[in-house]
Amino acid sequence: MTPDQFQALIAKVTGEIAGRPLDAQLADFLNERFPATGAEFQAIATACADAVAAGWMCEREHGGIKFGRVIKPTDAIHGFSVDVVEMKDVVGPQHAHPNGEIDMIMPLEGDATFDGHGAGWFVYGPGSVHRPTVTDGRAYVLYLLPQGAIEFTKQ
């Protein structure tokens, strides 16, 4: 799996959601169109595992969280950026989503949940704030951020 191949996988998702409001209806759409048990979701999950193993994804670590921005905002994926984290029973740093955040949750061990949500998609609307939390195991979480916008709370 190369970064270009990964971007092509993500473009299939962003092409179907470009211009839609980031809200609960978008999460419902993603969970129907790209279900966690479906081939496209599984292809992205496998690509994440392969990229982590190859060393170009989740290459940084802080506070027990492996992370990295995989793709900067680009027209090729409709203005989204892509970040991927690997978390295991940990609470991450509080941050805000000026334009919202789309989360693809990929449990790896146990019954891992991300902010209380299992395998699949969850959407935070514009202006939302949270402390990303994985409980009951280990998971990858892929974040699609419109224009790459994220604001970490100063501690």
XYZ file of C-alpha atoms in Angstrom:
155
model
C 0.000 0.000 0.000
C 1.457 3.331 -1.073
C 0.284 6.796 -0.026
C -1.130 7.340 -3.542
C -3.070 4.074 -3.413
C -4.390 5.027 0.014
C -5.509 8.417 -1.258
C -7.385 6.699 -4.106
C -9.288 4.575 -1.559
C -10.214 7.653 0.463
C -11.277 9.548 -2.667
C -14.036 6.976 -3.209
C -15.511 7.970 0.158
C -14.979 11.723 -0.082
C -16.407 11.773 -3.599
C -19.730 10.608 -2.195
C -19.834 13.028 0.727
C -18.374 16.212 -0.744
C -20.628 19.186 -0.068
C -22.879 17.384 2.441
C -23.436 18.845 5.905
C -21.467 17.150 8.677
C -24.323 15.832 10.816
C -26.082 12.661 11.975
C -27.589 12.099 8.516
C -24.082 11.964 7.067
C -23.102 9.331 9.633
C -26.200 7.316 8.688
C -25.337 7.631 4.993
C -21.732 6.505 5.557
C -22.805 3.548 7.689
C -25.225 2.456 4.950
C -22.992 3.139 1.940
C -19.676 2.033 3.510
C -20.679 -0.400 6.296
C -18.005 -1.711 8.659
C -18.549 -5.228 7.287
C -18.379 -4.064 3.659
C -15.553 -4.520 1.181
C -14.674 -0.813 0.887
C -14.501 -0.236 4.656
C -12.431 -3.390 5.072
C -10.095 -2.322 2.246
C -9.395 0.966 4.042
C -8.899 -0.846 7.368
C -6.459 -3.279 5.751
C -4.659 -0.392 4.056
C -4.254 1.325 7.439
C -2.774 -1.829 8.988
C -0.418 -2.262 6.027
C 0.659 1.403 6.119
C 1.311 1.283 9.876
C 3.404 -1.863 9.363
C 5.292 -0.109 6.538
C 6.035 2.816 8.861
C 4.429 5.711 6.996
C 1.174 5.865 8.973
C 0.886 6.574 12.729
C 4.612 7.231 12.725
C 4.542 9.584 15.709
C 3.589 8.836 19.309
C 2.640 10.937 22.318
C 0.759 10.061 25.471
C 0.167 6.482 24.386
C -1.383 7.536 21.065
C 0.234 6.805 17.720
C -0.806 9.361 15.111
C -0.042 11.224 11.930
C -1.539 13.338 9.182
C -1.558 11.032 6.193
C -2.978 13.434 3.606
C -3.064 17.225 3.755
C -6.230 18.914 2.491
C -6.344 18.537 -1.267
C -8.799 18.816 -4.131
C -8.077 15.140 -4.944
C -10.097 14.219 -1.828
C -12.507 17.154 -1.989
C -10.751 19.450 0.476
C -10.494 16.961 3.321
C -7.353 16.027 5.219
C -6.812 12.533 6.595
C -5.349 11.758 10.002
C -5.075 8.260 11.455
C -4.540 7.407 15.123
C -3.993 4.161 16.973
C -5.362 4.247 20.501
C -5.727 1.667 23.256
C -7.765 2.422 26.382
C -6.707 6.058 26.413
C -8.157 9.560 26.486
C -6.614 11.959 23.991
C -6.175 15.731 24.057
C -9.247 17.943 23.927
C -9.785 19.662 20.607
C -12.404 21.482 18.550
C -13.616 20.874 15.013
C -14.283 24.257 13.392
C -15.712 22.560 10.286
C -16.640 19.202 11.840
C -14.953 15.805 11.834
C -15.841 12.479 10.245
C -14.553 9.433 12.134
C -14.017 5.955 10.700
C -13.718 3.612 13.692
C -11.780 0.358 13.187
C -11.566 -1.826 16.319
C -8.429 -3.978 16.433
C -8.591 -5.690 19.853
C -11.344 -6.365 22.337
C -14.647 -4.551 21.996
C -12.943 -1.227 21.352
C -15.141 1.825 21.075
C -14.288 5.380 20.135
C -16.260 7.959 22.102
C -18.771 5.206 22.795
C -19.130 4.110 19.154
C -18.069 0.744 17.749
C -16.967 -0.164 14.234
C -18.303 2.198 11.613
C -18.718 5.924 11.086
C -19.466 8.793 13.454
C -19.712 12.499 12.627
C -19.027 15.525 14.825
C -20.633 18.709 13.525
C -18.949 22.081 13.056
C -17.925 23.718 16.323
C -17.946 20.477 18.307
C -15.350 19.779 21.012
C -14.282 16.468 22.551
C -11.506 14.434 24.145
C -11.106 11.429 21.840
C -11.434 8.299 23.936
C -10.922 4.640 23.114
C -12.159 2.159 25.711
C -12.352 -1.629 25.935
C -9.495 -2.336 23.563
C -7.392 -0.970 20.727
C -8.573 0.762 17.555
C -7.511 2.747 14.551
C -9.541 5.890 13.997
C -9.351 7.702 10.679
C -10.373 11.378 10.790
C -11.587 13.280 7.751
C -11.304 16.994 8.500
C -12.744 19.589 6.092
C -9.834 21.868 5.117
C -7.751 20.050 7.754
C -9.211 22.282 10.461
C -8.601 21.202 14.050
C -7.879 23.320 17.130
C -6.251 21.731 20.161
C -7.150 23.175 23.561
C -4.165 24.652 25.361
C -3.478 22.755 28.565
